[in-house]
mmCIF file of C-alpha atoms and ligand atoms in Angstrom:
data_model
loop_
_atom_site.group_PDB
_atom_site.id
_atom_site.type_symbol
_atom_site.label_atom_id
_atom_site.label_comp_id
_atom_site.label_asym_id
_atom_site.label_seq_id
_atom_site.Cartn_x
_atom_site.Cartn_y
_atom_site.Cartn_z
ATOM 1 C CA UNK T 1 99.719 79.590 93.808
ATOM 2 C CA UNK T 2 99.352 82.867 92.018
ATOM 3 C CA UNK T 3 97.352 85.696 93.485
ATOM 4 C CA UNK T 4 93.955 86.255 91.973
ATOM 5 C CA UNK T 5 94.732 89.990 91.516
ATOM 6 C CA UNK T 6 93.794 91.556 88.165
ATOM 7 C CA UNK T 7 96.263 94.003 86.646
ATOM 8 C CA UNK T 8 94.631 96.606 84.527
ATOM 9 C CA UNK T 9 96.385 97.165 81.241
ATOM 10 C CA UNK T 10 94.561 100.408 80.568
ATOM 11 C CA UNK T 11 95.396 101.824 84.011
ATOM 12 C CA UNK T 12 99.037 100.969 83.951
ATOM 13 C CA UNK T 13 99.509 102.374 80.429
ATOM 14 C CA UNK T 14 97.622 105.581 81.310
ATOM 15 C CA UNK T 15 99.649 106.020 84.440
ATOM 16 C CA UNK T 16 102.932 105.365 82.697
ATOM 17 C CA UNK T 17 102.127 107.814 80.050
ATOM 18 C CA UNK T 18 101.175 110.378 82.682
ATOM 19 C CA UNK T 19 104.455 109.844 84.512
ATOM 20 C CA UNK T 20 106.722 110.195 81.444
ATOM 21 C CA UNK T 21 104.998 113.547 80.661
ATOM 22 C CA UNK T 22 106.320 114.907 83.995
ATOM 23 C CA UNK T 23 109.832 116.266 83.375
ATOM 24 C CA UNK T 24 112.289 114.843 85.859
ATOM 25 C CA UNK T 25 115.855 115.091 84.558
ATOM 26 C CA UNK T 26 118.308 114.226 87.341
ATOM 27 C CA UNK T 27 118.254 116.791 90.176
ATOM 28 C CA UNK T 28 115.106 118.387 88.852
ATOM 29 C CA UNK T 29 112.660 115.893 90.272
ATOM 30 C CA UNK T 30 110.422 117.929 92.501
ATOM 31 C CA UNK T 31 107.274 117.702 90.302
ATOM 32 C CA UNK T 32 107.725 113.951 89.955
ATOM 33 C CA UNK T 33 108.143 113.477 93.660
ATOM 34 C CA UNK T 34 105.046 115.569 94.354
ATOM 35 C CA UNK T 35 102.953 113.586 91.905
ATOM 36 C CA UNK T 36 104.071 110.347 93.508
ATOM 37 C CA UNK T 37 103.536 111.524 97.044
ATOM 38 C CA UNK T 38 99.958 112.328 96.115
ATOM 39 C CA UNK T 39 99.327 108.985 94.441
ATOM 40 C CA UNK T 40 100.931 106.993 97.259
ATOM 41 C CA UNK T 41 99.047 108.812 99.958
ATOM 42 C CA UNK T 42 95.830 108.071 98.152
ATOM 43 C CA UNK T 43 96.786 104.378 98.144
ATOM 44 C CA UNK T 44 97.172 104.424 101.875
ATOM 45 C CA UNK T 45 100.980 104.731 102.032
ATOM 46 C CA UNK T 46 102.667 106.871 104.686
ATOM 47 C CA UNK T 47 105.253 108.783 102.678
ATOM 48 C CA UNK T 48 108.364 110.402 104.027
ATOM 49 C CA UNK T 49 110.606 112.632 101.861
ATOM 50 C CA UNK T 50 114.182 112.770 103.235
ATOM 51 C CA UNK T 51 114.904 116.085 101.363
ATOM 52 C CA UNK T 52 118.521 114.983 100.663
ATOM 53 C CA UNK T 53 118.554 116.162 97.018
ATOM 54 C CA UNK T 54 118.868 119.505 95.355
ATOM 55 C CA UNK T 55 115.249 119.580 94.165
ATOM 56 C CA UNK T 56 113.579 116.931 96.377
ATOM 57 C CA UNK T 57 114.575 113.818 98.312
ATOM 58 C CA UNK T 58 114.134 110.113 98.401
ATOM 59 C CA UNK T 59 110.597 109.028 98.977
ATOM 60 C CA UNK T 60 110.257 106.237 101.503
ATOM 61 C CA UNK T 61 106.663 105.056 101.404
ATOM 62 C CA UNK T 62 105.352 102.519 103.895
ATOM 63 C CA UNK T 63 102.226 100.431 103.733
ATOM 64 C CA UNK T 64 101.364 98.289 106.776
ATOM 65 C CA UNK T 65 100.616 94.578 106.295
ATOM 66 C CA UNK T 66 96.935 93.685 105.898
ATOM 67 C CA UNK T 67 97.396 90.517 108.020
ATOM 68 C CA UNK T 68 100.119 89.343 110.389
ATOM 69 C CA UNK T 69 103.173 87.478 109.277
ATOM 70 C CA UNK T 70 105.073 87.580 106.027
ATOM 71 C CA UNK T 71 108.316 89.305 105.149
ATOM 72 C CA UNK T 72 108.759 93.050 104.807
ATOM 73 C CA UNK T 73 110.121 93.806 101.369
ATOM 74 C CA UNK T 74 111.308 96.928 99.611
ATOM 75 C CA UNK T 75 110.604 97.786 96.024
ATOM 76 C CA UNK T 76 112.925 100.360 94.453
ATOM 77 C CA UNK T 77 112.832 102.568 91.390
ATOM 78 C CA UNK T 78 114.292 106.022 90.610
ATOM 79 C CA UNK T 79 112.488 109.234 89.849
ATOM 80 C CA UNK T 80 115.083 110.827 87.552
ATOM 81 C CA UNK T 81 115.722 110.324 83.820
ATOM 82 C CA UNK T 82 118.708 111.075 81.632
ATOM 83 C CA UNK T 83 118.671 113.808 78.927
ATOM 84 C CA UNK T 84 117.317 114.631 76.491
ATOM 85 C CA UNK T 85 114.293 114.045 78.748
ATOM 86 C CA UNK T 86 112.254 117.267 78.825
ATOM 87 C CA UNK T 87 108.869 117.500 77.126
ATOM 88 C CA UNK T 88 108.520 113.748 76.490
ATOM 89 C CA UNK T 89 105.575 113.142 74.104
ATOM 90 C CA UNK T 90 104.760 109.405 74.398
ATOM 91 C CA UNK T 91 103.537 107.636 71.304
ATOM 92 C CA UNK T 92 101.859 104.203 71.212
ATOM 93 C CA UNK T 93 102.959 102.239 68.184
ATOM 94 C CA UNK T 94 102.959 98.557 67.405
ATOM 95 C CA UNK T 95 101.890 97.568 70.921
ATOM 96 C CA UNK T 96 104.671 99.522 72.578
ATOM 97 C CA UNK T 97 105.160 102.992 74.061
ATOM 98 C CA UNK T 98 107.896 105.129 72.498
ATOM 99 C CA UNK T 99 109.004 108.749 72.713
ATOM 100 C CA UNK T 100 108.273 110.945 69.677
ATOM 101 C CA UNK T 101 111.898 110.476 68.717
ATOM 102 C CA UNK T 102 113.578 113.629 70.010
ATOM 103 C CA UNK T 103 113.769 112.684 73.666
ATOM 104 C CA UNK T 104 114.261 109.504 75.751
ATOM 105 C CA UNK T 105 111.015 107.920 76.830
ATOM 106 C CA UNK T 106 111.801 107.548 80.543
ATOM 107 C CA UNK T 107 110.660 104.000 80.813
ATOM 108 C CA UNK T 108 113.949 103.969 82.793
ATOM 109 C CA UNK T 109 112.602 104.015 85.462
ATOM 110 C CA UNK T 110 108.970 105.198 85.172
ATOM 111 C CA UNK T 111 107.762 101.931 83.651
ATOM 112 C CA UNK T 112 108.840 100.370 86.971
ATOM 113 C CA UNK T 113 107.160 103.031 89.036
ATOM 114 C CA UNK T 114 103.914 102.528 87.097
ATOM 115 C CA UNK T 115 104.118 98.760 87.481
ATOM 116 C CA UNK T 116 104.827 99.026 91.202
ATOM 117 C CA UNK T 117 101.775 101.210 91.688
ATOM 118 C CA UNK T 118 99.622 98.962 89.438
ATOM 119 C CA UNK T 119 100.690 95.724 91.077
ATOM 120 C CA UNK T 120 99.943 97.073 94.611
ATOM 121 C CA UNK T 121 96.556 98.458 93.463
ATOM 122 C CA UNK T 122 95.618 95.086 91.955
ATOM 123 C CA UNK T 123 96.428 93.311 95.272
ATOM 124 C CA UNK T 124 94.507 95.896 97.205
ATOM 125 C CA UNK T 125 91.437 95.561 94.968
ATOM 126 C CA UNK T 126 91.547 91.752 95.206
ATOM 127 C CA UNK T 127 91.662 91.987 98.979
ATOM 128 C CA UNK T 128 94.629 89.627 98.975
ATOM 129 C CA UNK T 129 97.035 89.652 101.930
ATOM 130 C CA UNK T 130 99.629 92.453 101.784
ATOM 131 C CA UNK T 131 102.917 92.174 103.662
ATOM 132 C CA UNK T 132 104.607 95.255 105.031
ATOM 133 C CA UNK T 133 105.880 97.181 101.989
ATOM 134 C CA UNK T 134 108.513 99.852 101.769
ATOM 135 C CA UNK T 135 108.855 101.689 98.507
ATOM 136 C CA UNK T 136 112.199 103.399 97.943
ATOM 137 C CA UNK T 137 111.831 105.991 95.187
ATOM 138 C CA UNK T 138 115.211 107.535 94.789
ATOM 139 C CA UNK T 139 116.425 110.812 93.248
ATOM 140 C CA UNK T 140 119.549 111.197 91.106
ATOM 141 C CA UNK T 141 120.147 107.546 90.254
ATOM 142 C CA UNK T 142 121.592 108.270 86.786
ATOM 143 C CA UNK T 143 125.315 108.905 87.016
ATOM 144 C CA UNK T 144 126.290 107.928 90.476
ATOM 145 C CA UNK T 145 123.160 106.749 92.393
ATOM 146 C CA UNK T 146 123.439 109.887 94.537
ATOM 147 C CA UNK T 147 119.996 109.657 96.078
ATOM 148 C CA UNK T 148 120.498 106.018 97.098
ATOM 149 C CA UNK T 149 123.949 106.939 98.554
ATOM 150 C CA UNK T 150 122.224 109.631 100.655
ATOM 151 C CA UNK T 151 119.339 107.347 101.801
ATOM 152 C CA UNK T 152 119.534 106.401 105.462
ATOM 153 C CA UNK T 153 118.622 102.680 105.424
ATOM 154 C CA UNK T 154 119.029 102.231 109.160
ATOM 155 C CA UNK T 155 115.299 102.812 109.767
ATOM 156 C CA UNK T 156 114.127 100.397 107.114
ATOM 157 C CA UNK T 157 112.532 97.143 108.095
ATOM 158 C CA UNK T 158 112.842 95.277 104.851
ATOM 159 C CA UNK T 159 114.715 91.971 104.726
ATOM 160 C CA UNK T 160 115.375 92.338 100.962
ATOM 161 C CA UNK T 161 114.965 94.893 98.204
ATOM 162 C CA UNK T 162 113.938 94.497 94.601
ATOM 163 C CA UNK T 163 115.320 97.174 92.288
ATOM 164 C CA UNK T 164 113.162 97.276 89.100
ATOM 165 C CA UNK T 165 115.813 98.861 86.884
ATOM 166 C CA UNK T 166 117.441 96.469 84.407
ATOM 167 C CA UNK T 167 117.107 96.768 80.646
ATOM 168 C CA UNK T 168 116.393 93.040 80.320
ATOM 169 C CA UNK T 169 113.378 90.847 79.818
ATOM 170 C CA UNK T 170 111.042 90.366 82.768
ATOM 171 C CA UNK T 171 112.267 87.247 84.429
ATOM 172 C CA UNK T 172 115.925 88.480 84.630
ATOM 173 C CA UNK T 173 117.490 88.734 88.114
ATOM 174 C CA UNK T 174 120.722 90.573 88.311
ATOM 175 C CA UNK T 175 122.708 89.100 91.195
ATOM 176 C CA UNK T 176 126.068 90.705 90.613
ATOM 177 C CA UNK T 177 127.281 94.152 89.511
ATOM 178 C CA UNK T 178 130.678 95.759 89.185
ATOM 179 C CA UNK T 179 132.596 98.364 91.232
ATOM 180 C CA UNK T 180 133.226 101.513 89.246
ATOM 181 C CA UNK T 181 136.048 104.025 89.368
ATOM 182 C CA UNK T 182 136.129 107.245 87.417
ATOM 183 C CA UNK T 183 139.488 108.553 86.171
ATOM 184 C CA UNK T 184 140.432 112.160 85.316
ATOM 185 C CA UNK T 185 143.890 113.193 84.219
ATOM 186 C CA UNK T 186 145.478 116.488 83.159
ATOM 187 C CA UNK T 187 148.618 116.483 81.169
ATOM 188 C CA UNK T 188 150.434 119.773 81.360
ATOM 189 C CA UNK T 189 153.291 120.485 78.903
ATOM 190 C CA UNK T 190 154.462 123.843 77.661
ATOM 191 C CA UNK T 191 152.990 125.959 74.852
ATOM 192 C CA UNK T 192 155.150 127.153 72.008
ATOM 193 C CA UNK T 193 154.812 128.472 68.432
ATOM 194 C CA UNK T 194 154.637 125.328 66.307
ATOM 195 C CA UNK T 195 156.513 126.804 63.403
ATOM 196 C CA UNK T 196 158.942 129.164 65.101
ATOM 197 C CA UNK T 197 160.034 127.388 68.254
ATOM 198 C CA UNK T 198 158.571 123.881 68.509
ATOM 199 C CA UNK T 199 161.728 122.761 70.396
ATOM 200 C CA UNK T 200 160.762 124.876 73.365
ATOM 201 C CA UNK T 201 157.283 123.277 73.576
ATOM 202 C CA UNK T 202 156.152 120.140 75.430
ATOM 203 C CA UNK T 203 153.241 118.537 73.612
ATOM 204 C CA UNK T 204 150.637 117.418 76.195
ATOM 205 C CA UNK T 205 148.463 115.974 73.448
ATOM 206 C CA UNK T 206 151.276 113.621 72.379
ATOM 207 C CA UNK T 207 151.723 112.425 76.006
ATOM 208 C CA UNK T 208 148.008 111.902 76.416
ATOM 209 C CA UNK T 209 147.430 110.100 73.085
ATOM 210 C CA UNK T 210 150.457 107.825 73.590
ATOM 211 C CA UNK T 211 149.168 106.902 77.076
ATOM 212 C CA UNK T 212 145.721 106.133 75.694
ATOM 213 C CA UNK T 213 147.194 104.005 72.887
ATOM 214 C CA UNK T 214 149.079 101.817 75.301
ATOM 215 C CA UNK T 215 146.339 101.362 77.895
ATOM 216 C CA UNK T 216 144.353 98.103 77.953
ATOM 217 C CA UNK T 217 140.789 99.351 77.097
ATOM 218 C CA UNK T 218 137.436 97.905 76.168
ATOM 219 C CA UNK T 219 136.491 94.483 77.452
ATOM 220 C CA UNK T 220 139.460 93.382 79.582
ATOM 221 C CA UNK T 221 137.937 90.069 80.674
ATOM 222 C CA UNK T 222 134.544 88.563 81.463
ATOM 223 C CA UNK T 223 134.021 90.844 84.478
ATOM 224 C CA UNK T 224 136.265 93.885 83.756
ATOM 225 C CA UNK T 225 135.840 96.805 81.299
ATOM 226 C CA UNK T 226 137.636 100.140 80.756
ATOM 227 C CA UNK T 227 137.099 103.170 78.631
ATOM 228 C CA UNK T 228 138.535 106.624 77.865
ATOM 229 C CA UNK T 229 135.465 108.608 76.918
ATOM 230 C CA UNK T 230 136.533 112.235 76.842
ATOM 231 C CA UNK T 231 139.542 114.223 75.610
ATOM 232 C CA UNK T 232 139.916 117.946 75.429
ATOM 233 C CA UNK T 233 142.799 120.274 74.939
ATOM 234 C CA UNK T 234 144.904 122.375 72.671
ATOM 235 C CA UNK T 235 144.313 125.935 71.570
ATOM 236 C CA UNK T 236 145.133 125.960 67.889
ATOM 237 C CA UNK T 237 146.698 124.222 64.925
ATOM 238 C CA UNK T 238 149.847 126.252 65.150
ATOM 239 C CA UNK T 239 150.429 125.975 68.953
ATOM 240 C CA UNK T 240 152.086 123.165 70.786
ATOM 241 C CA UNK T 241 149.284 122.153 73.170
ATOM 242 C CA UNK T 242 150.034 122.927 76.781
ATOM 243 C CA UNK T 243 147.059 121.329 78.488
ATOM 244 C CA UNK T 244 145.128 118.138 77.708
ATOM 245 C CA UNK T 245 142.504 116.526 79.924
ATOM 246 C CA UNK T 246 141.125 113.039 79.576
ATOM 247 C CA UNK T 247 138.341 111.289 81.374
ATOM 248 C CA UNK T 248 137.585 107.588 81.563
ATOM 249 C CA UNK T 249 136.484 104.761 83.788
ATOM 250 C CA UNK T 250 137.080 101.163 84.781
ATOM 251 C CA UNK T 251 134.666 98.610 86.126
ATOM 252 C CA UNK T 252 135.027 95.145 87.493
ATOM 253 C CA UNK T 253 133.025 92.706 89.543
ATOM 254 C CA UNK T 254 136.403 91.678 91.121
ATOM 255 C CA UNK T 255 137.992 94.300 93.302
ATOM 256 C CA UNK T 256 141.573 93.057 92.717
ATOM 257 C CA UNK T 257 141.071 93.098 88.916
ATOM 258 C CA UNK T 258 139.667 96.654 89.180
ATOM 259 C CA UNK T 259 142.793 97.762 91.115
ATOM 260 C CA UNK T 260 145.046 96.114 88.505
ATOM 261 C CA UNK T 261 143.206 97.808 85.705
ATOM 262 C CA UNK T 262 143.434 101.241 87.275
ATOM 263 C CA UNK T 263 147.116 100.679 87.901
ATOM 264 C CA UNK T 264 147.654 99.727 84.276
ATOM 265 C CA UNK T 265 145.880 102.888 83.060
ATOM 266 C CA UNK T 266 147.539 105.253 85.491
ATOM 267 C CA UNK T 267 151.063 103.727 84.869
ATOM 268 C CA UNK T 268 150.625 104.323 81.155
ATOM 269 C CA UNK T 269 149.750 107.990 81.866
ATOM 270 C CA UNK T 270 152.648 108.529 84.263
ATOM 271 C CA UNK T 271 155.115 106.907 81.895
ATOM 272 C CA UNK T 272 154.071 108.859 78.814
ATOM 273 C CA UNK T 273 153.888 112.142 80.703
ATOM 274 C CA UNK T 274 157.440 111.560 81.949
ATOM 275 C CA UNK T 275 158.725 110.704 78.468
ATOM 276 C CA UNK T 276 157.848 114.123 77.043
ATOM 277 C CA UNK T 277 158.488 116.032 80.205
ATOM 278 C CA UNK T 278 154.847 116.878 80.922
ATOM 279 C CA UNK T 279 153.378 116.964 84.413
ATOM 280 C CA UNK T 280 150.423 114.779 85.246
ATOM 281 C CA UNK T 281 147.537 115.509 87.627
ATOM 282 C CA UNK T 282 145.559 112.398 88.272
ATOM 283 C CA UNK T 283 142.242 111.767 90.090
ATOM 284 C CA UNK T 284 140.765 108.353 90.538
ATOM 285 C CA UNK T 285 137.351 108.485 92.174
ATOM 286 C CA UNK T 286 135.581 105.303 93.355
ATOM 287 C CA UNK T 287 131.921 105.786 92.338
ATOM 288 C CA UNK T 288 130.378 102.670 93.706
ATOM 289 C CA UNK T 289 131.221 99.211 94.977
ATOM 290 C CA UNK T 290 130.563 95.764 93.599
ATOM 291 C CA UNK T 291 128.107 93.189 94.964
ATOM 292 C CA UNK T 292 127.335 89.581 94.342
ATOM 293 C CA UNK T 293 124.502 87.613 95.880
ATOM 294 C CA UNK T 294 124.569 83.857 95.889
ATOM 295 C CA UNK T 295 121.716 81.957 94.190
ATOM 296 C CA UNK T 296 120.380 80.748 97.542
ATOM 297 C CA UNK T 297 120.147 84.193 99.178
ATOM 298 C CA UNK T 298 116.640 85.245 100.119
ATOM 299 C CA UNK T 299 116.358 88.097 97.608
ATOM 300 C CA UNK T 300 117.312 85.822 94.738
ATOM 301 C CA UNK T 301 115.087 83.020 95.981
ATOM 302 C CA UNK T 302 112.038 85.276 96.399
ATOM 303 C CA UNK T 303 112.494 86.873 93.034
ATOM 304 C CA UNK T 304 112.894 83.486 91.360
ATOM 305 C CA UNK T 305 109.682 82.156 92.958
ATOM 306 C CA UNK T 306 107.711 85.178 91.827
ATOM 307 C CA UNK T 307 109.013 84.795 88.286
ATOM 308 C CA UNK T 308 108.184 81.119 88.218
ATOM 309 C CA UNK T 309 104.640 81.882 89.314
ATOM 310 C CA UNK T 310 104.205 83.851 86.118
ATOM 311 C CA UNK T 311 105.316 80.828 84.186
ATOM 312 C CA UNK T 312 108.458 82.575 83.019
ATOM 313 C CA UNK T 313 111.987 81.190 82.927
ATOM 314 C CA UNK T 314 114.247 82.647 85.618
ATOM 315 C CA UNK T 315 117.465 84.063 84.155
ATOM 316 C CA UNK T 316 120.131 84.918 86.806
ATOM 317 C CA UNK T 317 122.669 87.252 85.371
ATOM 318 C CA UNK T 318 125.604 89.510 86.073
ATOM 319 C CA UNK T 319 125.752 93.031 84.721
ATOM 320 C CA UNK T 320 128.415 95.596 83.710
ATOM 321 C CA UNK T 321 126.234 98.454 84.877
ATOM 322 C CA UNK T 322 125.571 99.911 88.315
ATOM 323 C CA UNK T 323 122.232 100.850 89.969
ATOM 324 C CA UNK T 324 120.792 101.807 93.352
ATOM 325 C CA UNK T 325 121.253 98.156 94.291
ATOM 326 C CA UNK T 326 124.988 98.676 94.561
ATOM 327 C CA UNK T 327 124.395 101.277 97.222
ATOM 328 C CA UNK T 328 121.744 99.260 99.146
ATOM 329 C CA UNK T 329 123.910 96.128 99.202
ATOM 330 C CA UNK T 330 126.816 98.128 100.574
ATOM 331 C CA UNK T 331 124.527 99.534 103.261
ATOM 332 C CA UNK T 332 123.479 95.972 104.286
ATOM 333 C CA UNK T 333 120.109 95.749 102.483
ATOM 334 C CA UNK T 334 120.406 92.733 100.166
ATOM 335 C CA UNK T 335 119.106 93.868 96.776
ATOM 336 C CA UNK T 336 118.754 92.327 93.358
ATOM 337 C CA UNK T 337 117.918 94.115 90.157
ATOM 338 C CA UNK T 338 115.034 92.866 88.086
ATOM 339 C CA UNK T 339 114.554 93.104 84.297
ATOM 340 C CA UNK T 340 111.780 95.587 83.623
ATOM 341 C CA UNK T 341 111.297 94.847 79.926
ATOM 342 C CA UNK T 342 112.471 98.338 78.892
ATOM 343 C CA UNK T 343 114.440 98.422 75.685
ATOM 344 C CA UNK T 344 117.247 100.804 74.576
ATOM 345 C CA UNK T 345 117.201 103.114 77.668
ATOM 346 C CA UNK T 346 119.289 106.309 77.411
ATOM 347 C CA UNK T 347 118.563 106.560 73.659
ATOM 348 C CA UNK T 348 115.871 108.191 71.539
ATOM 349 C CA UNK T 349 114.736 104.712 70.558
ATOM 350 C CA UNK T 350 113.834 103.797 74.166
ATOM 351 C CA UNK T 351 110.545 101.950 74.392
ATOM 352 C CA UNK T 352 108.628 99.317 76.269
ATOM 353 C CA UNK T 353 105.957 96.859 75.073
ATOM 354 C CA UNK T 354 102.628 97.272 76.708
ATOM 355 C CA UNK T 355 102.596 93.499 77.299
ATOM 356 C CA UNK T 356 105.802 93.959 79.315
ATOM 357 C CA UNK T 357 104.290 96.779 81.339
ATOM 358 C CA UNK T 358 101.559 94.399 82.223
ATOM 359 C CA UNK T 359 103.929 91.564 82.859
ATOM 360 C CA UNK T 360 106.016 93.705 85.212
ATOM 361 C CA UNK T 361 102.942 94.761 87.114
ATOM 362 C CA UNK T 362 102.035 91.093 87.459
ATOM 363 C CA UNK T 363 105.535 90.376 88.720
ATOM 364 C CA UNK T 364 105.051 92.972 91.426
ATOM 365 C CA UNK T 365 101.822 91.182 92.410
ATOM 366 C CA UNK T 366 103.687 87.932 92.715
ATOM 367 C CA UNK T 367 106.567 89.458 94.624
ATOM 368 C CA UNK T 368 103.952 90.698 97.109
ATOM 369 C CA UNK T 369 102.382 87.244 97.233
ATOM 370 C CA UNK T 370 105.700 85.475 97.865
ATOM 371 C CA UNK T 371 106.544 88.033 100.612
ATOM 372 C CA UNK T 372 103.090 87.660 102.222
ATOM 373 C CA UNK T 373 103.544 83.848 102.400
ATOM 374 C CA UNK T 374 107.142 84.017 103.748
ATOM 375 C CA UNK T 375 107.508 82.102 107.015
ATOM 376 C CA UNK T 376 103.984 80.733 106.831
HETATM 377 ZN ZN1 ZN B 401 117.426 103.303 85.594
#
């Protein structure tokens, strides 16, 4: 049975537009955190800021259950955006909210924040039972989920967490995400005049490019990908390049496959550096770990129930991207990522349909309803 809680389209759109107008590029999130602390306090939440970030911290906001029983759940979204994300001027066009075209919109993840606030307000207004709620609003998600990494989850009471942060239709439940390793390599050869004494040079660019050419890259298999995304080096057309740096990554939902992929990439670099006599400095940095929740785990079951109450098909999916859920799962808080309806995040074409903002708010209502009924 669905909750008789009415989501307000006007209110969620107004609030979303208000939030995207607050600049919050990663690590400059103080204004956003302050605005949310004020809103949440007004709604009756007790808000703690763990001050773990450079500009602010993670907000952990708690709302006590309105009646006994039910499961404590966490709802998670992040307060930062990617660049270009300053001075966002939202535009409503064709039933959707867009940026004015020179910035991202910030629906990633502010559409989710607006929907979480709206869903909870609708339940409060309807006087429907509220379970214990914990909102985890994290800083610095973009890049390496730094805020979620810093969050101390030991004090949380939630049995499960719903991370509203997938660029997928509402109704999507991400149950599995890859581990991610970043790779940085410096090839050092020897500079020489390219016309006068090329024999005395060691071309670092040749070593790096040969290594890249022989690495397996792109989609390696269904659950493994790899990329070289950056190359820099050389000082001039007429100089044998002494130093070349490359940066890349590999991801897999299978730890053994990830290890094999990293080995293939680093072996190619070592081999080609040796062939030309260059030295190689190599750093492989694990950024986050993989997770996979079975279809019968409580987080998946609860999310699926809530989606079905909206009359939507449930789509369980794996992703190639990471999110705060990677960190929470590692810390022992089972988390799934839910599709928010946002489209083309991290681009100037990012947008979200108003109907999806409303649908996402209604999903929050149903997640609350499912949690409130848990164990009853
Ligand atoms: Zn996001």
